[in-house]
Structure formats: structure tokens, C-alpha cells
């Protein structure tokens, strides 16, 4: 499954011909884990939900980090 994701990611970057930022990479990874949740068995389901929780916390961290950064710049 990891190899499948890496192959997909390579094709995605070739199609868009852009450098993918870290946040975009994690968004793609999150979509991939959602597909894993839908199409795999329970052990992988538990792993993917943990990964999704970590990614959600990472998104919240990034949002708050940049929001506070902008607030301090404005002030």
C-alpha cells in the first residue's frame, strides 16, 4: 500500500508539474488513508484512524500557528 501511494504521488506531481508543499502532501496522504479505511480490514482501519487523528491535529497546529503569526504581524 505504501508503494501504491508513492507511485500515485509521483504521477500526481508529474501531472500538476508543481512542487507540492508539506500541507498538500499531508492532504493527499489523508485522502489516501480515507480510501484505505473504506476498502480494508479492521486492523488497518484502526491504524488509519490513528493516522487521520494525527493529521487532524497537525492541520489544527498549522492553522493556529499561521493565524497567530498573522495576528502578531498585524499588531
Short mmCIF file of N, CA and C in Angstrom, two decimals:
data_model
loop_
_atom_site.label_atom_id
_atom_site.label_comp_id
_atom_site.label_asym_id
_atom_site.label_seq_id
_atom_site.Cartn_x
_atom_site.Cartn_y
_atom_site.Cartn_z
N UNK A 1 0.82 -1.21 0.00
CA UNK A 1 0.00 0.00 0.00
C UNK A 1 0.86 1.27 0.00
N UNK A 2 1.95 1.21 0.70
CA UNK A 2 2.85 2.37 0.73
C UNK A 2 3.43 2.62 -0.66
N UNK A 3 3.82 1.54 -1.33
CA UNK A 3 4.36 1.70 -2.69
C UNK A 3 3.31 2.25 -3.64
N UNK A 4 2.08 1.81 -3.46
CA UNK A 4 0.99 2.33 -4.29
C UNK A 4 0.82 3.83 -4.08
N UNK A 5 0.89 4.25 -2.81
CA UNK A 5 0.76 5.68 -2.52
C UNK A 5 1.91 6.47 -3.14
N UNK A 6 3.13 5.95 -3.02
CA UNK A 6 4.27 6.67 -3.58
C UNK A 6 4.18 6.77 -5.11
N UNK A 7 3.72 5.71 -5.75
CA UNK A 7 3.54 5.75 -7.20
C UNK A 7 2.47 6.78 -7.58
N UNK A 8 1.37 6.78 -6.84
CA UNK A 8 0.31 7.75 -7.09
C UNK A 8 0.83 9.18 -6.91
N UNK A 9 1.62 9.39 -5.86
CA UNK A 9 2.13 10.72 -5.57
C UNK A 9 3.07 11.20 -6.67
N UNK A 10 3.91 10.29 -7.18
CA UNK A 10 4.80 10.66 -8.28
C UNK A 10 4.01 11.07 -9.51
N UNK A 11 2.97 10.30 -9.85
CA UNK A 11 2.15 10.64 -11.01
C UNK A 11 1.43 11.97 -10.79
N UNK A 12 0.97 12.20 -9.57
CA UNK A 12 0.28 13.46 -9.26
C UNK A 12 1.21 14.65 -9.47
N UNK A 13 2.44 14.54 -9.00
CA UNK A 13 3.37 15.66 -9.16
C UNK A 13 3.77 15.85 -10.62
N UNK A 14 3.83 14.77 -11.39
CA UNK A 14 4.14 14.91 -12.82
C UNK A 14 3.00 15.58 -13.57
N UNK A 15 1.77 15.22 -13.22
CA UNK A 15 0.62 15.80 -13.91
C UNK A 15 0.51 17.29 -13.62
N UNK A 16 0.65 17.67 -12.34
CA UNK A 16 0.48 19.07 -11.99
C UNK A 16 1.72 19.91 -12.31
N UNK A 17 2.90 19.25 -12.37
CA UNK A 17 4.17 19.91 -12.66
C UNK A 17 4.46 21.06 -11.70
N UNK A 18 4.06 20.86 -10.45
CA UNK A 18 4.33 21.86 -9.43
C UNK A 18 5.00 21.17 -8.25
N UNK A 19 5.73 21.95 -7.48
CA UNK A 19 6.26 21.41 -6.25
C UNK A 19 5.13 21.35 -5.23
N UNK A 20 5.04 20.24 -4.57
CA UNK A 20 3.96 20.04 -3.62
C UNK A 20 4.45 20.45 -2.23
N UNK A 21 3.69 21.31 -1.57
CA UNK A 21 4.07 21.73 -0.23
C UNK A 21 3.76 20.62 0.77
N UNK A 22 4.25 20.83 1.98
CA UNK A 22 4.07 19.82 3.02
C UNK A 22 2.59 19.62 3.34
N UNK A 23 1.84 20.70 3.40
CA UNK A 23 0.41 20.60 3.73
C UNK A 23 -0.34 19.87 2.63
N UNK A 24 -0.02 20.16 1.37
CA UNK A 24 -0.67 19.45 0.27
C UNK A 24 -0.32 17.96 0.30
N UNK A 25 0.92 17.67 0.65
CA UNK A 25 1.33 16.27 0.76
C UNK A 25 0.49 15.55 1.81
N UNK A 26 0.29 16.19 2.97
CA UNK A 26 -0.49 15.56 4.03
C UNK A 26 -1.96 15.47 3.66
N UNK A 27 -2.46 16.41 2.88
CA UNK A 27 -3.85 16.30 2.42
C UNK A 27 -4.03 15.09 1.50
N UNK A 28 -3.08 14.91 0.60
CA UNK A 28 -3.14 13.75 -0.29
C UNK A 28 -3.03 12.47 0.52
N UNK A 29 -2.14 12.47 1.51
CA UNK A 29 -1.98 11.30 2.36
C UNK A 29 -3.27 11.02 3.14
N UNK A 30 -3.94 12.07 3.57
CA UNK A 30 -5.19 11.91 4.30
C UNK A 30 -6.27 11.30 3.41
N UNK A 31 -6.38 11.76 2.18
CA UNK A 31 -7.35 11.18 1.24
C UNK A 31 -7.03 9.70 1.01
N UNK A 32 -5.74 9.41 0.88
CA UNK A 32 -5.33 8.03 0.68
C UNK A 32 -5.71 7.15 1.87
N UNK A 33 -5.52 7.66 3.09
CA UNK A 33 -5.89 6.88 4.27
C UNK A 33 -7.39 6.70 4.37
N UNK A 34 -8.17 7.68 3.92
CA UNK A 34 -9.63 7.50 3.92
C UNK A 34 -10.01 6.36 2.98
N UNK A 35 -9.37 6.29 1.82
CA UNK A 35 -9.65 5.16 0.92
C UNK A 35 -9.24 3.84 1.56
N UNK A 36 -8.14 3.85 2.28
CA UNK A 36 -7.74 2.63 2.98
C UNK A 36 -8.78 2.22 4.01
N UNK A 37 -9.33 3.20 4.71
CA UNK A 37 -10.36 2.88 5.70
C UNK A 37 -11.56 2.25 5.02
N UNK A 38 -11.93 2.75 3.88
CA UNK A 38 -13.12 2.23 3.20
C UNK A 38 -12.92 0.83 2.64
N UNK A 39 -11.70 0.50 2.23
CA UNK A 39 -11.51 -0.74 1.47
C UNK A 39 -10.63 -1.79 2.14
N UNK A 40 -10.39 -1.67 3.44
CA UNK A 40 -9.53 -2.66 4.07
C UNK A 40 -10.16 -3.22 5.33
N UNK A 41 -9.42 -4.10 5.99
CA UNK A 41 -9.98 -4.80 7.15
C UNK A 41 -9.75 -4.01 8.42
N UNK A 42 -10.14 -4.59 9.54
CA UNK A 42 -10.22 -3.84 10.80
C UNK A 42 -8.87 -3.40 11.35
N UNK A 43 -7.84 -4.21 11.20
CA UNK A 43 -6.55 -3.82 11.77
C UNK A 43 -6.00 -2.58 11.07
N UNK A 44 -6.12 -2.55 9.76
CA UNK A 44 -5.68 -1.36 9.01
C UNK A 44 -6.61 -0.19 9.30
N UNK A 45 -7.87 -0.49 9.53
CA UNK A 45 -8.84 0.56 9.88
C UNK A 45 -8.39 1.29 11.14
N UNK A 46 -7.98 0.55 12.15
CA UNK A 46 -7.53 1.18 13.39
C UNK A 46 -6.30 2.03 13.15
N UNK A 47 -5.36 1.50 12.38
CA UNK A 47 -4.14 2.25 12.08
C UNK A 47 -4.48 3.54 11.33
N UNK A 48 -5.37 3.46 10.35
CA UNK A 48 -5.69 4.62 9.53
C UNK A 48 -6.42 5.68 10.34
N UNK A 49 -7.28 5.25 11.27
CA UNK A 49 -7.95 6.25 12.10
C UNK A 49 -6.95 6.97 12.98
N UNK A 50 -5.94 6.26 13.45
CA UNK A 50 -4.89 6.93 14.23
C UNK A 50 -4.13 7.92 13.37
N UNK A 51 -3.82 7.53 12.16
CA UNK A 51 -3.11 8.43 11.24
C UNK A 51 -3.97 9.66 10.95
N UNK A 52 -5.26 9.44 10.74
CA UNK A 52 -6.15 10.58 10.47
C UNK A 52 -6.24 11.51 11.66
N UNK A 53 -6.28 10.96 12.85
CA UNK A 53 -6.30 11.81 14.04
C UNK A 53 -5.02 12.64 14.13
N UNK A 54 -3.89 12.01 13.86
CA UNK A 54 -2.64 12.76 13.88
C UNK A 54 -2.63 13.86 12.83
N UNK A 55 -3.15 13.56 11.66
CA UNK A 55 -3.19 14.57 10.61
C UNK A 55 -4.14 15.71 10.96
N UNK A 56 -5.25 15.39 11.59
CA UNK A 56 -6.18 16.44 12.02
C UNK A 56 -5.50 17.36 13.02
N UNK A 57 -4.78 16.78 13.98
CA UNK A 57 -4.07 17.61 14.95
C UNK A 57 -2.98 18.42 14.27
N UNK A 58 -2.34 17.85 13.26
CA UNK A 58 -1.33 18.60 12.52
C UNK A 58 -1.96 19.79 11.79
N UNK A 59 -3.13 19.58 11.16
CA UNK A 59 -3.83 20.68 10.49
C UNK A 59 -4.19 21.78 11.47
N UNK A 60 -4.69 21.39 12.63
CA UNK A 60 -5.05 22.38 13.64
C UNK A 60 -3.81 23.16 14.09
N UNK A 61 -2.71 22.44 14.27
CA UNK A 61 -1.48 23.10 14.65
C UNK A 61 -1.06 24.12 13.59
N UNK A 62 -1.10 23.73 12.32
CA UNK A 62 -0.69 24.63 11.23
C UNK A 62 -1.61 25.84 11.17
N UNK A 63 -2.92 25.60 11.29
CA UNK A 63 -3.88 26.71 11.23
C UNK A 63 -3.63 27.70 12.36
N UNK A 64 -3.49 27.19 13.59
CA UNK A 64 -3.28 28.09 14.72
C UNK A 64 -1.92 28.78 14.63
N UNK A 65 -0.92 28.06 14.16
CA UNK A 65 0.41 28.64 14.04
C UNK A 65 0.39 29.83 13.08
N UNK A 66 -0.20 29.63 11.90
CA UNK A 66 -0.22 30.71 10.92
C UNK A 66 -1.17 31.83 11.32
N UNK A 67 -2.27 31.48 11.96
CA UNK A 67 -3.20 32.53 12.40
C UNK A 67 -2.54 33.43 13.43
N UNK A 68 -1.88 32.82 14.41
CA UNK A 68 -1.22 33.62 15.43
C UNK A 68 -0.06 34.41 14.83
N UNK A 69 0.60 33.84 13.87
CA UNK A 69 1.69 34.55 13.19
C UNK A 69 1.17 35.80 12.50
N UNK A 70 0.05 35.65 11.80
CA UNK A 70 -0.55 36.80 11.11
C UNK A 70 -1.03 37.84 12.11
N UNK A 71 -1.61 37.40 13.20
CA UNK A 71 -2.10 38.34 14.23
C UNK A 71 -0.92 39.15 14.80
N UNK A 72 0.19 38.49 15.09
CA UNK A 72 1.34 39.21 15.64
C UNK A 72 1.95 40.16 14.62
N UNK A 73 1.93 39.78 13.36
CA UNK A 73 2.45 40.67 12.32
C UNK A 73 1.57 41.91 12.21
N UNK A 74 0.26 41.73 12.26
CA UNK A 74 -0.67 42.86 12.16
C UNK A 74 -0.52 43.78 13.36
N UNK A 75 -0.36 43.20 14.53
CA UNK A 75 -0.21 44.03 15.73
C UNK A 75 1.15 44.71 15.73
#
